[in-house]
Structure formats: C-alpha cells, structure tokens
Coordinates of N, CA and C in Angstrom, one line a residue:
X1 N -1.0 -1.0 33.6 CA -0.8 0.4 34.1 C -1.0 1.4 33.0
X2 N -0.5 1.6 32.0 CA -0.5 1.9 30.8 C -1.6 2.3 30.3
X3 N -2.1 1.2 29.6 CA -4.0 1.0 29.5 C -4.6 1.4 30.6
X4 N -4.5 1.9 32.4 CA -5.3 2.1 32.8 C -5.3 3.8 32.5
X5 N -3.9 4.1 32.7 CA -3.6 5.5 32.3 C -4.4 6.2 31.6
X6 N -4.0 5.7 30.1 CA -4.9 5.5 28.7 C -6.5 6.1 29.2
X7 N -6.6 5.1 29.4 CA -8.2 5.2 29.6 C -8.8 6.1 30.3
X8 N -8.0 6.9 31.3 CA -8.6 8.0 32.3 C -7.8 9.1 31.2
X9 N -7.1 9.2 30.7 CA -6.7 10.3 30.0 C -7.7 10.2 28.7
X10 N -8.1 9.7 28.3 CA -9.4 9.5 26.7 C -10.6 9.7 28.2
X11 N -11.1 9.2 28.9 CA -12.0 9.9 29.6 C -12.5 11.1 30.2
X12 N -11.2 11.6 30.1 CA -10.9 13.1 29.9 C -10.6 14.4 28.8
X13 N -10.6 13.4 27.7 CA -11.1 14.6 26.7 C -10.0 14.2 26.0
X14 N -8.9 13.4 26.0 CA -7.8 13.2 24.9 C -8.0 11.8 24.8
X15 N -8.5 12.2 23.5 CA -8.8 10.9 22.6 C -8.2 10.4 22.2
X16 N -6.8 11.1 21.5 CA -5.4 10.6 21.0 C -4.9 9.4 21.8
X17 N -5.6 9.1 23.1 CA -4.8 8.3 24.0 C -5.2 7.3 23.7
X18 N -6.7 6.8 23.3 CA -7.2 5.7 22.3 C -6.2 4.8 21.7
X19 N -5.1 5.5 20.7 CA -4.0 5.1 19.6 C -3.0 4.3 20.4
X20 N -2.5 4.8 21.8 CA -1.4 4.5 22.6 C -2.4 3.0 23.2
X21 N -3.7 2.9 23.5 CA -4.0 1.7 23.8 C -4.0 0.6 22.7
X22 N -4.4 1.1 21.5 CA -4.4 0.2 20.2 C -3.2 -0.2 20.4
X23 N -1.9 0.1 20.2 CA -0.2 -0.3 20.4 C -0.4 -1.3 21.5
X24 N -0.8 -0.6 22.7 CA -0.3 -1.4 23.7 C -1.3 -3.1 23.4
X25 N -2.5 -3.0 23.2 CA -3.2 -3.7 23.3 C -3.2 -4.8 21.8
X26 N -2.8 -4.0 21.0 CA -2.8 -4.7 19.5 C -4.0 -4.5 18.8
X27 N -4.9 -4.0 19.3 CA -6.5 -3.7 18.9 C -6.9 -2.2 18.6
X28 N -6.8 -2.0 17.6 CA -6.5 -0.2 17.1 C -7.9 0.2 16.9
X29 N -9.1 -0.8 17.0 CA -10.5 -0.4 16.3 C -11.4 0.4 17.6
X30 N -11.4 1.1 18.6 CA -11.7 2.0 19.1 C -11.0 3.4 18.8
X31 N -9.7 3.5 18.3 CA -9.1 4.6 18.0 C -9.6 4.6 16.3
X32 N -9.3 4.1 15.8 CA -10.0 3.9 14.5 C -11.5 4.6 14.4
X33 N -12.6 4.0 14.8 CA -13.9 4.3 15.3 C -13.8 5.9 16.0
X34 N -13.4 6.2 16.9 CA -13.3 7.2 17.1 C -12.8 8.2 16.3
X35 N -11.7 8.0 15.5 CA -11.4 9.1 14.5 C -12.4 9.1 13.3
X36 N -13.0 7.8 13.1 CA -14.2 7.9 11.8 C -15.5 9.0 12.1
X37 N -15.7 8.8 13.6 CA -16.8 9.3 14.3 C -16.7 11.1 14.4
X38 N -15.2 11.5 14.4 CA -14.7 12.9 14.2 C -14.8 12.8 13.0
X39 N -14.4 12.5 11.9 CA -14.0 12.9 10.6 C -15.2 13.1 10.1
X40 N -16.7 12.3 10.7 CA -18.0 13.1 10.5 C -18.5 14.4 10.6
X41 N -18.1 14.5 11.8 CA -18.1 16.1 12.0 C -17.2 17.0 11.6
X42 N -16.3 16.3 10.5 CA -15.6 17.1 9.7 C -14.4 17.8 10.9
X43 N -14.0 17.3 11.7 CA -12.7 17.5 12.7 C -11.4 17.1 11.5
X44 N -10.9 18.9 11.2 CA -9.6 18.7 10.6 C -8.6 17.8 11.2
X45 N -8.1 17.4 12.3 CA -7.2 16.7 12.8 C -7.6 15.1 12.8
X46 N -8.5 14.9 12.7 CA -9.0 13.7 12.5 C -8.7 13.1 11.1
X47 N -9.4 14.1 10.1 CA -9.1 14.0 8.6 C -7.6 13.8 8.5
X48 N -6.7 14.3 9.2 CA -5.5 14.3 9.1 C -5.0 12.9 9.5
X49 N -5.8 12.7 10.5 CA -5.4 11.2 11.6 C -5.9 9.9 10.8
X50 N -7.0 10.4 10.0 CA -7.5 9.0 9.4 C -6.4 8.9 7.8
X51 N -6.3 9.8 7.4 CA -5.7 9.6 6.2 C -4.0 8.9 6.4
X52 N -3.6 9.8 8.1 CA -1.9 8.7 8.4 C -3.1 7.5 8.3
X53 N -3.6 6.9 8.9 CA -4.2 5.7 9.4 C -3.6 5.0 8.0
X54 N -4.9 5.3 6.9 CA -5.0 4.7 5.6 C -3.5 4.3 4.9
X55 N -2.7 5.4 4.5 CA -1.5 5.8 4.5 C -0.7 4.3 4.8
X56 N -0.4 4.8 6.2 CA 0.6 3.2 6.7 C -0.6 2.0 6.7
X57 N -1.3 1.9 6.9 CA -2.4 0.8 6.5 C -1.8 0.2 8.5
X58 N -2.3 1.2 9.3 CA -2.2 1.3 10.8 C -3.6 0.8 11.7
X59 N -3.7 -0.4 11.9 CA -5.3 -0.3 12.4 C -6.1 -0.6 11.6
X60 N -6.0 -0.4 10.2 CA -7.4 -0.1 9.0 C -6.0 -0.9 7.9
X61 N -7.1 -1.4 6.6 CA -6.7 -1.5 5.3 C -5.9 -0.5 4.5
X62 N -4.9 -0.7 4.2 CA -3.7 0.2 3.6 C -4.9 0.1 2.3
X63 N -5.2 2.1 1.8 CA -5.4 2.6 0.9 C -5.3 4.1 0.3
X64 N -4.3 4.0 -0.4 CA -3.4 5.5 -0.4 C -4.4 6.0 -1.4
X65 N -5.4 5.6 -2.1 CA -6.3 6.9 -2.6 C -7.1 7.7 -2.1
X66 N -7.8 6.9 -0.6 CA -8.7 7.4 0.3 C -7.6 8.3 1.2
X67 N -6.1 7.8 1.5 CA -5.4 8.8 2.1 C -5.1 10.2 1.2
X68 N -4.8 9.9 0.1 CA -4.7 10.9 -0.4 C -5.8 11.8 -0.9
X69 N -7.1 10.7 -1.0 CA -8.2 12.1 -0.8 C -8.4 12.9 0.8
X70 N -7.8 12.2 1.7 CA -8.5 12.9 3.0 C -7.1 13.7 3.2
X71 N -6.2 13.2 2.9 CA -4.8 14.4 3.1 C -5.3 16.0 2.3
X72 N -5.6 15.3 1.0 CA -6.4 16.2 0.1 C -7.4 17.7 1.0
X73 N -8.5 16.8 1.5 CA -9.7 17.6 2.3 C -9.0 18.2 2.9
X74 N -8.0 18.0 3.9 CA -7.1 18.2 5.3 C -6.6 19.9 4.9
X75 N -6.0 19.9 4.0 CA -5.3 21.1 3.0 C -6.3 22.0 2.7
X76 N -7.7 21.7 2.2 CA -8.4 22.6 1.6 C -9.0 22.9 2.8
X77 N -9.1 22.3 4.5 CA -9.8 23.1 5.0 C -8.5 23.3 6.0
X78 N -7.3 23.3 5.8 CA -6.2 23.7 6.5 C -6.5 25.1 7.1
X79 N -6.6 25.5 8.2 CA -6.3 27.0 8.8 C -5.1 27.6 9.7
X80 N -4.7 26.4 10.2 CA -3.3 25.8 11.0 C -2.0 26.9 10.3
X81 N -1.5 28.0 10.6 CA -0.5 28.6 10.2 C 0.7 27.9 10.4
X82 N 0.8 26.6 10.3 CA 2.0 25.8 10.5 C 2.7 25.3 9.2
X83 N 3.4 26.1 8.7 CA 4.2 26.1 7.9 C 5.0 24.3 7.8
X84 N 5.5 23.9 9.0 CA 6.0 22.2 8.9 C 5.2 21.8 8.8
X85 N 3.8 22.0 9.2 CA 2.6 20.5 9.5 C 2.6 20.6 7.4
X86 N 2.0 21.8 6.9 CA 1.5 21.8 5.7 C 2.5 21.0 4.6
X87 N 3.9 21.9 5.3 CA 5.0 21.1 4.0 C 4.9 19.2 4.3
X88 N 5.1 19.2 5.5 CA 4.7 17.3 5.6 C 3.8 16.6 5.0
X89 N 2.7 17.4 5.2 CA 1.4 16.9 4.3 C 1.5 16.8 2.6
X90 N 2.3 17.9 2.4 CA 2.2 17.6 0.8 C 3.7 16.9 1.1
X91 N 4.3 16.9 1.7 CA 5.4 15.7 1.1 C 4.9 14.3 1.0
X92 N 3.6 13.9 2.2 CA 3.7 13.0 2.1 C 2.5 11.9 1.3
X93 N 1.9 13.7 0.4 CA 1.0 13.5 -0.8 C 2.0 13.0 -2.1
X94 N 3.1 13.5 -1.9 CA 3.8 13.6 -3.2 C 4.4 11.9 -3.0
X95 N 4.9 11.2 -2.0 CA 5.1 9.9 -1.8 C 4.1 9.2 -2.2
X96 N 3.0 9.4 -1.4 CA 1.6 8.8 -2.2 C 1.2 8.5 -3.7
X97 N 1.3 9.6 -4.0 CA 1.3 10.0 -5.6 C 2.2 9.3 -6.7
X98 N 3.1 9.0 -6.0 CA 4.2 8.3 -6.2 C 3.8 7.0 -6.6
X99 N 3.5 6.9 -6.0 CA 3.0 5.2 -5.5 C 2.0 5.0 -6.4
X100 N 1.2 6.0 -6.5 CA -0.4 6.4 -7.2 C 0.0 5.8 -8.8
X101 N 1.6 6.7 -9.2 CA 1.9 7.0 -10.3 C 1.0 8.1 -11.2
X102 N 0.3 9.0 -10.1 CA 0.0 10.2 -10.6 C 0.8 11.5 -10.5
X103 N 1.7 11.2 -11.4 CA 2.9 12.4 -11.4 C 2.8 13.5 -12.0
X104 N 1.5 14.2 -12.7 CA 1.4 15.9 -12.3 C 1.3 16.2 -10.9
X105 N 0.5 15.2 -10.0 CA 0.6 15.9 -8.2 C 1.4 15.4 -7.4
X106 N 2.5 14.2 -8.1 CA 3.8 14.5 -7.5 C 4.2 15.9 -7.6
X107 N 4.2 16.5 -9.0 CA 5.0 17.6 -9.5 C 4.4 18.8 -8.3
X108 N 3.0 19.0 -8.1 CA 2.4 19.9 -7.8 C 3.1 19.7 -6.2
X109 N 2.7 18.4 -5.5 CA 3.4 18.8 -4.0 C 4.2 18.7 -3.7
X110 N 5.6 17.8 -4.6 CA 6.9 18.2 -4.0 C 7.4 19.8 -4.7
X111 N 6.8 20.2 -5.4 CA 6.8 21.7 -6.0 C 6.7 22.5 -4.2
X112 N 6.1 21.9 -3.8 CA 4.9 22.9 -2.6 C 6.3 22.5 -1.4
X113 N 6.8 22.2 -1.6 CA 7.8 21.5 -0.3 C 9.1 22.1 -0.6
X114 N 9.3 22.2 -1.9 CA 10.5 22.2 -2.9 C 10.9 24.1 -2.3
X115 N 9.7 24.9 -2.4 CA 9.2 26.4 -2.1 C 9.6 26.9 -0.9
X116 N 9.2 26.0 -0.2 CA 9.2 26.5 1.7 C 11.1 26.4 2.0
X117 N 11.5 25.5 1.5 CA 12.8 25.8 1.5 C 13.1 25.8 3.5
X118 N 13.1 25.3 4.4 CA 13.0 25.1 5.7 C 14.3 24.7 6.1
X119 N 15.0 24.6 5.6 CA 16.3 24.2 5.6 C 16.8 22.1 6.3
X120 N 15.4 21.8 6.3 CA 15.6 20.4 6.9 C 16.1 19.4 6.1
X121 N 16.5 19.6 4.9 CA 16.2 18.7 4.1 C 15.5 18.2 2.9
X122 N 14.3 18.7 3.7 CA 13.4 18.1 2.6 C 13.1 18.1 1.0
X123 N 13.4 19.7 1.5 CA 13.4 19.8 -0.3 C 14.3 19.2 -1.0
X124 N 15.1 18.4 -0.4 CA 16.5 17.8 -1.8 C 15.4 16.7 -1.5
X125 N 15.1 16.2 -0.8 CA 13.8 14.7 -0.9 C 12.8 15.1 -1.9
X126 N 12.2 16.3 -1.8 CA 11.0 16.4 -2.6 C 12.0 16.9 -4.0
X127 N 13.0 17.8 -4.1 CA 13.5 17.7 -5.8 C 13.7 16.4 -6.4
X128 N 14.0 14.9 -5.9 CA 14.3 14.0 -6.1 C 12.8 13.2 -6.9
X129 N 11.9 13.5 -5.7 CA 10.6 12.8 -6.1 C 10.1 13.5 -7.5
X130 N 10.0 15.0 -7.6 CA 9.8 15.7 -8.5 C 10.5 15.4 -9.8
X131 N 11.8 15.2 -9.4 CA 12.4 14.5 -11.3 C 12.2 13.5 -11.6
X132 N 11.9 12.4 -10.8 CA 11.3 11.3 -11.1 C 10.0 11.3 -11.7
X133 N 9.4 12.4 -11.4 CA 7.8 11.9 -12.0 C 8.4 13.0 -13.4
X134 N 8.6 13.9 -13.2 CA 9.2 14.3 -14.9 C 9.9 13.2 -15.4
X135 N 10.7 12.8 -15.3 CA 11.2 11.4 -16.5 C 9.9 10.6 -16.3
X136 N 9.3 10.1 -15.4 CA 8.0 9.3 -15.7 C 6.9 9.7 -16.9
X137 N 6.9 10.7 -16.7 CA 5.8 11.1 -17.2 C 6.2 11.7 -19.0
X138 N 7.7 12.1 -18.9 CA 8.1 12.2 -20.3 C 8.9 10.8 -21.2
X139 N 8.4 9.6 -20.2 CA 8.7 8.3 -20.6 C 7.5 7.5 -21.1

C-alpha cells in the first residue's frame, strides 16, 4: 500500500517519494539515480540531497569529501532565505570537517552557526566543535 502510494505520488511530480520507497523496499538506487540525474542539471535541492546521501553513506558509499564538496556547491548557489536550512548546512560541514580533520573549516562553519545565535542550541554544539579544532590545530 505504501509503495503503491509512493509510486503515484513520484508519478506526479514528487520525487522525494522515490526515498520513502527505498526505506520501505530496502533498495534506495532509483532515488539515488534520480537525485544524480537532478544534480546534473544543477537542482540546488538535489545537491543538498545527494551530499545528506554521501554524508550518512544512505543508499550510496559513505564519502564525506564528496559530501562536503556538494554541501560546499549547495551554499555557493544557496538563494533560499532560510536562515535554519543554511546554519544546518554549515553545522553539518563543520562535523564533516571534523572527521576531515580540516580544522580551519571546522573554524570557518561552526564560526557561521556560532553568529546566527537562533537560540536552539546549536551554537553551544558548534562553540564545542570550534575549540576542538583550535586545540587540534595548535597541537
């Protein structure tokens, strides 16, 4: 029922519903495929979709450089006045980076998180990640 749902809702123009069949089905390479097929035509939300992909290693090969270069793109062609979408993204470049152990752009995007001050939290997450890559990096 689910998957048939799915399937008349992606045959109607939401693609996203692709992902909900990969779950249900265990087979994520049509939604995969399809977000590669957008991220050709340079579809910001896609760029965004493939990089979570890479990221959690969802569907595809876990590889946080390729996420972090398409989180990267995602930002430079960001138009989206979404103040949460943007701070998430560089939080969850600065985790990456992390991992990267490239800790000037930890510094640079938990800086970017650290700024917006949103009151959620985050920034005590991103001041945390940020002193860490300062002691890393002065170690």
């Amino acid at each position: 029922m689910l998957e048939s749902w799915c399937e008349k809702a992606y045959e109607m123009g939401a693609w996203e519903a692709l992902l909900y069949i990969g779950y249900h089905t265990g087979d994520g390479s049509r939604y995969v495929n399809e977000v590669k097929r957008r991220v050709l035509k340079n579809e910001n939300l896609a760029i965004r979709k493939l990089a979570w992909l890479y990221d959690g290693g969802l569907f595809i090969e876990k590889d946080l450089k390729e996420a972090a270069r398409l989180y990267e793109l995602f930002l430079t062609q960001a138009k989206e006045p979404y103040p949460i979408l943007l701070r998430s993204i560089h939080y969850d470049l600065a985790k990456i980076y992390t991992k990267l152990e490239d800790w000037p752009n930890v510094i640079i995007n938990a800086q970017y998180v650290i700024d917006q001050k949103l009151g959620d939290g985050s920034d005590t997450l991103a001041k945390a990640l940020k002193e860490d890559a300062v002691v890393a990096m002065n170690n």
